[in-house]
Coordinates of C-alpha atoms in Angstrom, one line a residue:
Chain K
X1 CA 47.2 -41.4 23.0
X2 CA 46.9 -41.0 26.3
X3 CA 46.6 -37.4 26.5
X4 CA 44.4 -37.2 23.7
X5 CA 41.9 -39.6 25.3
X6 CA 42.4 -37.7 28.9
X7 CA 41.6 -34.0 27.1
X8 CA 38.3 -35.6 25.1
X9 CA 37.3 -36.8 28.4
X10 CA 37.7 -33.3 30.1
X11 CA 36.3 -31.6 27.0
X12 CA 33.2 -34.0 27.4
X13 CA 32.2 -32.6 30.8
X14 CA 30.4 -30.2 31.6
X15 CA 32.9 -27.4 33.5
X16 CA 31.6 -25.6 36.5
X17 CA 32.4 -21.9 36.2
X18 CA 31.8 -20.9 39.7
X19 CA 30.0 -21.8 42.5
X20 CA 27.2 -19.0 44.3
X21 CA 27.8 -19.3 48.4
X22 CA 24.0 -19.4 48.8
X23 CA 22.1 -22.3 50.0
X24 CA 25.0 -24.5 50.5
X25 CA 26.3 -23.3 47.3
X26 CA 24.8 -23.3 44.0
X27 CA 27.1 -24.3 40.9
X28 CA 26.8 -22.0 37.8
X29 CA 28.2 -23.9 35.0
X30 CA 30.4 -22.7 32.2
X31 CA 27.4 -23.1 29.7
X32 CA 25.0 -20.6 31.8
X33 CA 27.8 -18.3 31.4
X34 CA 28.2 -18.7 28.0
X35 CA 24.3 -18.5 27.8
X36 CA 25.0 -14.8 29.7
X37 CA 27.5 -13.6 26.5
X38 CA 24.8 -14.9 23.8
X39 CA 22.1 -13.1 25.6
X40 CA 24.0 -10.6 25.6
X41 CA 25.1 -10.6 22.5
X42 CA 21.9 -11.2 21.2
X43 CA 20.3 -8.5 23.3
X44 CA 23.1 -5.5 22.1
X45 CA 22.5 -6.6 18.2
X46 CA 18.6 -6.3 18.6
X47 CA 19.0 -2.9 20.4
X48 CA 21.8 -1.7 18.0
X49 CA 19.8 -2.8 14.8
X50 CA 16.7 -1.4 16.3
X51 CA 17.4 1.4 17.2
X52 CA 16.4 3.6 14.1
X53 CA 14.1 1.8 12.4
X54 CA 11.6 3.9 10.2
X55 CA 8.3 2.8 8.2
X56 CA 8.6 5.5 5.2
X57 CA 13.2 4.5 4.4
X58 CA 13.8 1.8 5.7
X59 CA 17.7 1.2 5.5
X60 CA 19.4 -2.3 4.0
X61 CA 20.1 -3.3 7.5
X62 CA 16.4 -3.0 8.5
X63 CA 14.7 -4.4 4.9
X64 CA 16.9 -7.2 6.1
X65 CA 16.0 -7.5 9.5
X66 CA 12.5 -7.1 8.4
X67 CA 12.5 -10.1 5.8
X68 CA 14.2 -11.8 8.6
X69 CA 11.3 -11.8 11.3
X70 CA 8.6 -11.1 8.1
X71 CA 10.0 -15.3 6.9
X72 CA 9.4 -16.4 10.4
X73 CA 5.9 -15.1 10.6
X74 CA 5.0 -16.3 7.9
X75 CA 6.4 -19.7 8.7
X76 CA 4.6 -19.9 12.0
X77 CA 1.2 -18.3 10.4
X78 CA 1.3 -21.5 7.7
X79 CA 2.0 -24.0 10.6
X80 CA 0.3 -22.6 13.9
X81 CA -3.0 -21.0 11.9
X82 CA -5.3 -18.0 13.0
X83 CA -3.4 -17.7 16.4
X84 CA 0.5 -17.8 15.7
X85 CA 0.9 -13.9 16.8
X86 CA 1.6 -14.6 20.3
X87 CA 4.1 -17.6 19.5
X88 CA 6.1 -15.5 17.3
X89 CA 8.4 -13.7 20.1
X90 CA 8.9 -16.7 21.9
X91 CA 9.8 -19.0 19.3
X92 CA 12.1 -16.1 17.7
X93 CA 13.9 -16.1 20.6
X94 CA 15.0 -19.6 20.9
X95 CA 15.9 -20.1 17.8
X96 CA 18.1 -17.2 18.1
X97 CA 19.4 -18.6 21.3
X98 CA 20.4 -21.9 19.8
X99 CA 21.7 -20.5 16.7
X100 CA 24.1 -18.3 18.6
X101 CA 24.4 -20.8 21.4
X102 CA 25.5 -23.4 18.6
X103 CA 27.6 -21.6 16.2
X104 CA 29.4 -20.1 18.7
X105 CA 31.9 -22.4 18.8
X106 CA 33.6 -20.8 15.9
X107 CA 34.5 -17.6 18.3
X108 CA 36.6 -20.3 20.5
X109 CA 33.4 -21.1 23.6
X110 CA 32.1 -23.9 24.1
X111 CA 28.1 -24.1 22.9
X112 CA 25.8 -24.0 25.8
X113 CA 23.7 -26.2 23.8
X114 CA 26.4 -29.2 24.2
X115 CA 25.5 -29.2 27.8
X116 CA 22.4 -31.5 28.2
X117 CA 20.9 -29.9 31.1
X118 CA 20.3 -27.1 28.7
X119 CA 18.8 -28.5 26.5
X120 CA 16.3 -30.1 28.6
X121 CA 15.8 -26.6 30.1
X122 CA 14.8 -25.8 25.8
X123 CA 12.9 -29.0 25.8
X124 CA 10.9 -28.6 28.7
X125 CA 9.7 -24.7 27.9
X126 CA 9.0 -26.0 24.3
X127 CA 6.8 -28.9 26.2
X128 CA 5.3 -26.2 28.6
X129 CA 4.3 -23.9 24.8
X130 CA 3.4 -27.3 23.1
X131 CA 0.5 -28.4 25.5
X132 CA 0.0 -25.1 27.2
X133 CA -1.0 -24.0 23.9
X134 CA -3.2 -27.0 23.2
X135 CA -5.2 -26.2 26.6
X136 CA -5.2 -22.6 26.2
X137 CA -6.8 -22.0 22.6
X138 CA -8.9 -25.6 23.3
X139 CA -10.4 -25.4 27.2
X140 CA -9.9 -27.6 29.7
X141 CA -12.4 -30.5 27.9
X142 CA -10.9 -29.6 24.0
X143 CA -7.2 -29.7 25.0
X144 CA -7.7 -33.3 26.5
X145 CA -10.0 -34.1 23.8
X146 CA -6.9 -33.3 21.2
X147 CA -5.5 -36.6 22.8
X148 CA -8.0 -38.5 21.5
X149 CA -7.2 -37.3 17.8
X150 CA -6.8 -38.9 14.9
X151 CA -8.7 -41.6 16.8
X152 CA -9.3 -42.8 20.3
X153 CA -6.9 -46.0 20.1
X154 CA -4.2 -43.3 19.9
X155 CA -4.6 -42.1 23.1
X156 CA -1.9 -44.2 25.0
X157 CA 0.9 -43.0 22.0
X158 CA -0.3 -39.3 22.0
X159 CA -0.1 -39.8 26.5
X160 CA 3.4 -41.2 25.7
X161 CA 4.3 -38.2 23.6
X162 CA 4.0 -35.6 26.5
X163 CA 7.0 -37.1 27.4
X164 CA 9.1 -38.5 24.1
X165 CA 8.5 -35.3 22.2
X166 CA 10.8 -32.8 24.7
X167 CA 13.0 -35.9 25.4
X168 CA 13.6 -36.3 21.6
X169 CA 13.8 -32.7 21.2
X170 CA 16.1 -32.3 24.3
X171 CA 18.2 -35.4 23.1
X172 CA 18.3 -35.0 19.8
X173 CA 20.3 -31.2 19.9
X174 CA 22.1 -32.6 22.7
X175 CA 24.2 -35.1 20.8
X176 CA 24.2 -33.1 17.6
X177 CA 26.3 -30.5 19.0
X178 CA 28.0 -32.7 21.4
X179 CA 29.0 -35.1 18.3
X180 CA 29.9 -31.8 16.2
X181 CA 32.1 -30.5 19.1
X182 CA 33.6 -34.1 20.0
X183 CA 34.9 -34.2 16.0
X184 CA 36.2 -30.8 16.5
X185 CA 37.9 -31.3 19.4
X186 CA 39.7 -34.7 18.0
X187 CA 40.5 -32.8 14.8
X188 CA 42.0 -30.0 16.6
X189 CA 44.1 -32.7 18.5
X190 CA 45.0 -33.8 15.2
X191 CA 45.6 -31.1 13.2
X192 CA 46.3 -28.2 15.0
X193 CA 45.8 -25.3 12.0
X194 CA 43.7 -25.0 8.8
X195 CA 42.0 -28.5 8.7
X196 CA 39.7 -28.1 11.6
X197 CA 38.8 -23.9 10.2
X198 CA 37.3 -25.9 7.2
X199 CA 35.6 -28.8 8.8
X200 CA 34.1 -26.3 11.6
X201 CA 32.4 -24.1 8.7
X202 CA 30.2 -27.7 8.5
X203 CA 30.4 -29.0 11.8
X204 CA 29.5 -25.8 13.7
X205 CA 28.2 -23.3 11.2
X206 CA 26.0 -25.5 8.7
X207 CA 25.1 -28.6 11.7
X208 CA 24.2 -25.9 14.2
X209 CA 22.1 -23.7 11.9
X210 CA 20.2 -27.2 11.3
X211 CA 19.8 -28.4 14.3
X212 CA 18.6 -24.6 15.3
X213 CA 15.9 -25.2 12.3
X214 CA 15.1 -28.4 13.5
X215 CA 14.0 -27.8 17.3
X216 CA 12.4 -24.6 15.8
X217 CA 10.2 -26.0 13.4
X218 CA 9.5 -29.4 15.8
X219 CA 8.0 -26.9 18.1
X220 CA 6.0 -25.1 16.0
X221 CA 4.8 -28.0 14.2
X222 CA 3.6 -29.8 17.4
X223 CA 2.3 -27.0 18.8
X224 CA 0.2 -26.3 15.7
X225 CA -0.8 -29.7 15.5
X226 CA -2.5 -28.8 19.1
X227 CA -4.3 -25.4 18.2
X228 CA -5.3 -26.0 14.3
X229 CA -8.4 -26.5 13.9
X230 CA -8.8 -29.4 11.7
X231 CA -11.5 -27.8 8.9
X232 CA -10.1 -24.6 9.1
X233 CA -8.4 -23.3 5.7
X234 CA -5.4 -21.6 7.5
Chain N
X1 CA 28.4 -35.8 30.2
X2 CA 24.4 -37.3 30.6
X3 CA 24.3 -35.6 34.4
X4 CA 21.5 -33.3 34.3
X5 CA 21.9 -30.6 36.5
X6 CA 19.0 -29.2 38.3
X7 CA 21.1 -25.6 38.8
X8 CA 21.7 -25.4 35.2
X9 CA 18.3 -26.3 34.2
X10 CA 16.7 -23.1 36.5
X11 CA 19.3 -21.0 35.0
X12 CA 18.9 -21.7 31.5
X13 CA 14.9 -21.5 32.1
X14 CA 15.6 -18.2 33.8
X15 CA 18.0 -17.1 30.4
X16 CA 15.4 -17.8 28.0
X17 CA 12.3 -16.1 29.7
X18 CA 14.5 -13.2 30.4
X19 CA 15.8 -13.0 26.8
X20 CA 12.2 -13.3 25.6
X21 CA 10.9 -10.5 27.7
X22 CA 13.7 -8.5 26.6
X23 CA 13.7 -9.5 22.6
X24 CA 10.1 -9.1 22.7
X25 CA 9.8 -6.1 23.7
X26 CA 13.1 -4.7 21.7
X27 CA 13.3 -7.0 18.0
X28 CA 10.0 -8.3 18.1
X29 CA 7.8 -6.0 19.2
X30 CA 9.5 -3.1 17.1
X31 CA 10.3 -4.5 13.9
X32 CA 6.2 -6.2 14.1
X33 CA 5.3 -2.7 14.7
X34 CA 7.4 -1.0 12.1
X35 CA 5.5 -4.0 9.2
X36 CA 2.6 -3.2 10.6
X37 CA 2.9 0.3 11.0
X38 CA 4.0 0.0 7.3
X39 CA 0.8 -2.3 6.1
X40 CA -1.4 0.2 7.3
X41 CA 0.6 3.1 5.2
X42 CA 0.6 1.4 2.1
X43 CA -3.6 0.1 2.6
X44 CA -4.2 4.2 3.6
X45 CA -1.9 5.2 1.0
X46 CA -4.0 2.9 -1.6
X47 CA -7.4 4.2 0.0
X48 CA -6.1 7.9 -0.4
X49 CA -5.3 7.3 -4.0
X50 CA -8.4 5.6 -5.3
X51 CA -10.5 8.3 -3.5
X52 CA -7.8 10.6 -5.8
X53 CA -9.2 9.0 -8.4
X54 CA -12.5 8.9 -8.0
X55 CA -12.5 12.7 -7.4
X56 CA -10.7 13.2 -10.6
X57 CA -13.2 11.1 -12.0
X58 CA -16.0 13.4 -10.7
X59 CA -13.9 16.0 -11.7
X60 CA -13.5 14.9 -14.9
X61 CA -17.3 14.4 -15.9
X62 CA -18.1 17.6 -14.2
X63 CA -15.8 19.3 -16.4
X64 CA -17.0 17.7 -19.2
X65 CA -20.7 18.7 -18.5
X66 CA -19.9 22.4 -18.3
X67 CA -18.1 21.6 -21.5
X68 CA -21.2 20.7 -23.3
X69 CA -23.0 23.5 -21.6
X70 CA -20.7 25.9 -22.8
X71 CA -20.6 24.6 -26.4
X72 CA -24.2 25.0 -26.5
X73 CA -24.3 28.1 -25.0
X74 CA -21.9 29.6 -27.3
X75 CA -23.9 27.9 -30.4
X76 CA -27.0 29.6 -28.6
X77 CA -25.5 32.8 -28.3
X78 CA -24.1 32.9 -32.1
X79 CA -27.4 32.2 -33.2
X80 CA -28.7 34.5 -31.2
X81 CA -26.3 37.2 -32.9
X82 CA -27.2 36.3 -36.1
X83 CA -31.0 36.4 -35.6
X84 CA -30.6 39.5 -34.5
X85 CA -28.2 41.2 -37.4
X86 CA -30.6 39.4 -40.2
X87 CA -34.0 41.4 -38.6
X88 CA -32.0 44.8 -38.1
X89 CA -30.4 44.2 -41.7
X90 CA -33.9 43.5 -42.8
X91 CA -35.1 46.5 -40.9
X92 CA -33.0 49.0 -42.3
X93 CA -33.7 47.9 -45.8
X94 CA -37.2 48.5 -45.2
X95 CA -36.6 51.6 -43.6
X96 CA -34.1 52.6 -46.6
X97 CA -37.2 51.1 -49.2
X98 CA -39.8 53.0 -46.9
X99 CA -37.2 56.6 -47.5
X100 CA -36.7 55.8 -51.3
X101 CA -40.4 55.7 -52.3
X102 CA -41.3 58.7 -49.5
X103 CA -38.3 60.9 -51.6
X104 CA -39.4 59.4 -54.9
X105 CA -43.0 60.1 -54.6
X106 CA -42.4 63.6 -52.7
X107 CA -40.2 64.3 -55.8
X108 CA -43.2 63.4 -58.1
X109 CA -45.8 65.0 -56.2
X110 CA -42.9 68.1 -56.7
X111 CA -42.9 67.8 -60.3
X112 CA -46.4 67.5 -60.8
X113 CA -47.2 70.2 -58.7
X114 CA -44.3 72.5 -60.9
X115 CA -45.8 71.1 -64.0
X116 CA -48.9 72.1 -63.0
X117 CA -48.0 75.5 -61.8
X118 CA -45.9 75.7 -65.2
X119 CA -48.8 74.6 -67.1
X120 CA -51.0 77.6 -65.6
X121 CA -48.4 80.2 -65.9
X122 CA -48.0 78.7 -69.9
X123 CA -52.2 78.9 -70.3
X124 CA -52.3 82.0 -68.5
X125 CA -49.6 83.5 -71.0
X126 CA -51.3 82.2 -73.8
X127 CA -54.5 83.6 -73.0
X128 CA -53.4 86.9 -72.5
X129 CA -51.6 87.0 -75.4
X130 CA -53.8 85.9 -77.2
X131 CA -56.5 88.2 -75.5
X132 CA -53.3 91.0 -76.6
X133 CA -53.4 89.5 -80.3
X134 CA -56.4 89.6 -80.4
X135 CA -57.3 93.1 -79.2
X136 CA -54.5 94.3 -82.0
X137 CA -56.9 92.3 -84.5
X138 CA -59.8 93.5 -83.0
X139 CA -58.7 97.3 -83.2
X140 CA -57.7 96.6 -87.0
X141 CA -60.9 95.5 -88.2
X142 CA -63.3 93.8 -86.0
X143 CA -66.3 95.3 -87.7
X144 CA -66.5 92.3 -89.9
X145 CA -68.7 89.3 -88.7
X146 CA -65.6 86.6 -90.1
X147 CA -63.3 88.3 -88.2
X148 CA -65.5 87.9 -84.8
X149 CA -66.0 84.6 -85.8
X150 CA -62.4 83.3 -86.0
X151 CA -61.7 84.8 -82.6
X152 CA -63.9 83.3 -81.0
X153 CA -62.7 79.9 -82.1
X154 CA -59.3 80.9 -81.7
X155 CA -60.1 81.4 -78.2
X156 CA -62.1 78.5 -77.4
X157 CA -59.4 76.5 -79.3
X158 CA -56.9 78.0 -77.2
X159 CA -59.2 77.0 -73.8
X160 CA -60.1 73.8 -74.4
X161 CA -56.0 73.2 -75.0
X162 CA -55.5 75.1 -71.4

């Protein structure tokens, strides 16, 4: 019992991969390195699938590809209104980040996203979009103004939300994955073969494509809750 | 396991804006262009084929017209024709009348004229035989006043029948 409880402990931390002799040495961990193989990963895919695509015969490969990002704009045009174009790269890419970063734990790495710093690094850009937005398509006076909405007494909550809304967002894929990969790591303890191929179909492939769509569509639905204009019809 | 880690925070900042610039540029960008790209195909495409259509349309009517131009002009033309063969039928059987009663009445002004000629050569004849009979009756006996007589009304007979 004792060696089960001392590898879950190791398994918990976060593992420093190596450490950069500048500045009195700065400490990559494991999880920005496994960040390096989804980018690049993600980055080979994009340019292999790419690569040929054609507007007159389009191949399966590319009809799919192009129901793939036609779905998401269509998601962010129905939740952002008249100005989702410019969110659509950004928000692609994270949740293609995450969804790698998360399901990657079927290929034998550990998910970047179990490593809380990184996901306060997701949190924080998705804060940055959230109220960036909210100042950018509002002014200065509209974007402070949207604090004031539904109603004025709001204000305090809505101030209070700069800060819960990446917190939650951070937090919340933080101990998803961390709880997946916990269970994981007990099962294979457990039961070395078989058992834990099954359970990680759930636990890494089915909780880490939700919690991908969850962060996602959080963003997009605060930051469209910033820019849409109320009477609007879109 | 809750240490946030400022190093890690940079890096992963630094990851996901590099991965944006690079998937927007390579998945995004191209595969937005490519629907677009295709949108505007299929709305030109759409354009091209009403304005098909529309032409055909013209087309179409055009055709039509000159249809209904020809028809009449074909109608206009046969009637034409047959205007034309009625007066020169009807001018050749006036011509052909105009012939038959020119021969017919040149062939009675013939006959008459050979009647008439016959007629004097016939009176002539008569007279002069009768001028002969009557010389061989006069040479017999035309001593007698009865005899005279009876020629003479013989011969006036004979003239008033000329």
């Amino acid at each position: 019992m004792d060696a089960f409880q001392e590898t879950l402990v190791e398994e918990l931390g976060n593992k420093t991969a190596f450490t950069i002799p500048l500045l009195g040495g700065i400490p990559v961990a494991e999880s920005v390195v496994v960040s390096w193989i989804v980018m690049a990963v993600l980055v080979i895919l994009a340019l292999a699938l790419t690569s040929r695509l054609s507007v007159r015969n389009p191949g399966k490969i590319q009809v799919a590809l192009e129901s793939g990002v036609q779905f998401f704009n269509g998601f962010l045009k129905e939740n952002l209104g008249p100005h989702w174009r410019p969110f659509v790269p950004w928000l692609g890419t994270v949740a293609l980040y995450i969804a790698l970063s998360n399901i990657i734990g079927i290929f034998g790495l550990t998910p970047p996203t179990k490593d809380i710093s990184v996901t306060a690094a997701l949190a924080l850009m998705s804060m940055l979009l959230i109220y960036g937005a909210q100042f950018r398509y509002n002014g200065p006076l509209g974007g402070l103004k949207k604090f004031a909405e539904p109603m004025p007494l709001l204000i305090p909550i809505n101030l209070m939300e700069v800060a819960v809304r990446p917190l939650a967002l951070c937090m919340r894929l933080f101990g998803n994955i961390l709880g997946a990969f916990i269970i994981m790591e007990m099962l294979k303890f457990v039961v070395p073969a078989v058992v834990p191929a099954v359970f990680s179909l759930y636990f890494d492939l089915f909780d880490g494509l939700i919690q991908t769509v969850v962060f996602v569509f959080l963003t997009t639905l605060f930051t469209g809750e910033g820019i849409k204009e109320e009477d609007s019809p879109n | 396991m809750l240490d946030f880690q400022a190093s890690t925070i940079v890096f992963t900042v630094i990851n996901l804006v590099v991965l944006y610039l690079i998937l927007k540029k390579v998945l995004f960008g191209r595969v937005n262009a490519v629907l677009e790209a295709r949108a505007a195909l299929v709305k030109q495409e759409i354009d091209s084929a009403e304005a098909s259509s529309r032409q055909a349309e013209a087309y179409k009517s055009e055709y039509e017209a000159r249809l209904t131009d020809a028809r009449h002009e074909a109608a206009k033309l046969v009637a034409d024709a047959q205007n034309r063969a009625q007066r020169a039928y009807e001018a050749k059987l006036a011509d052909a009348e105009a012939d038959v009663k020119k021969v017919r009445s040149e062939a009675e002004a013939q006959i008459a004229a050979e009647r008439d000629a016959m007629l004097r050569g016939a009176r002539n004849e008569v007279a002069s035989l009768a001028l002969l009979a009557a010389s061989k009756v006069a040479q017999a006996s035309l001593d007698r006043d009865g005899d005279r007589a009876l020629v003479d009304a013989f011969l006036s007979e004979v003239g008033e029948q000329a």
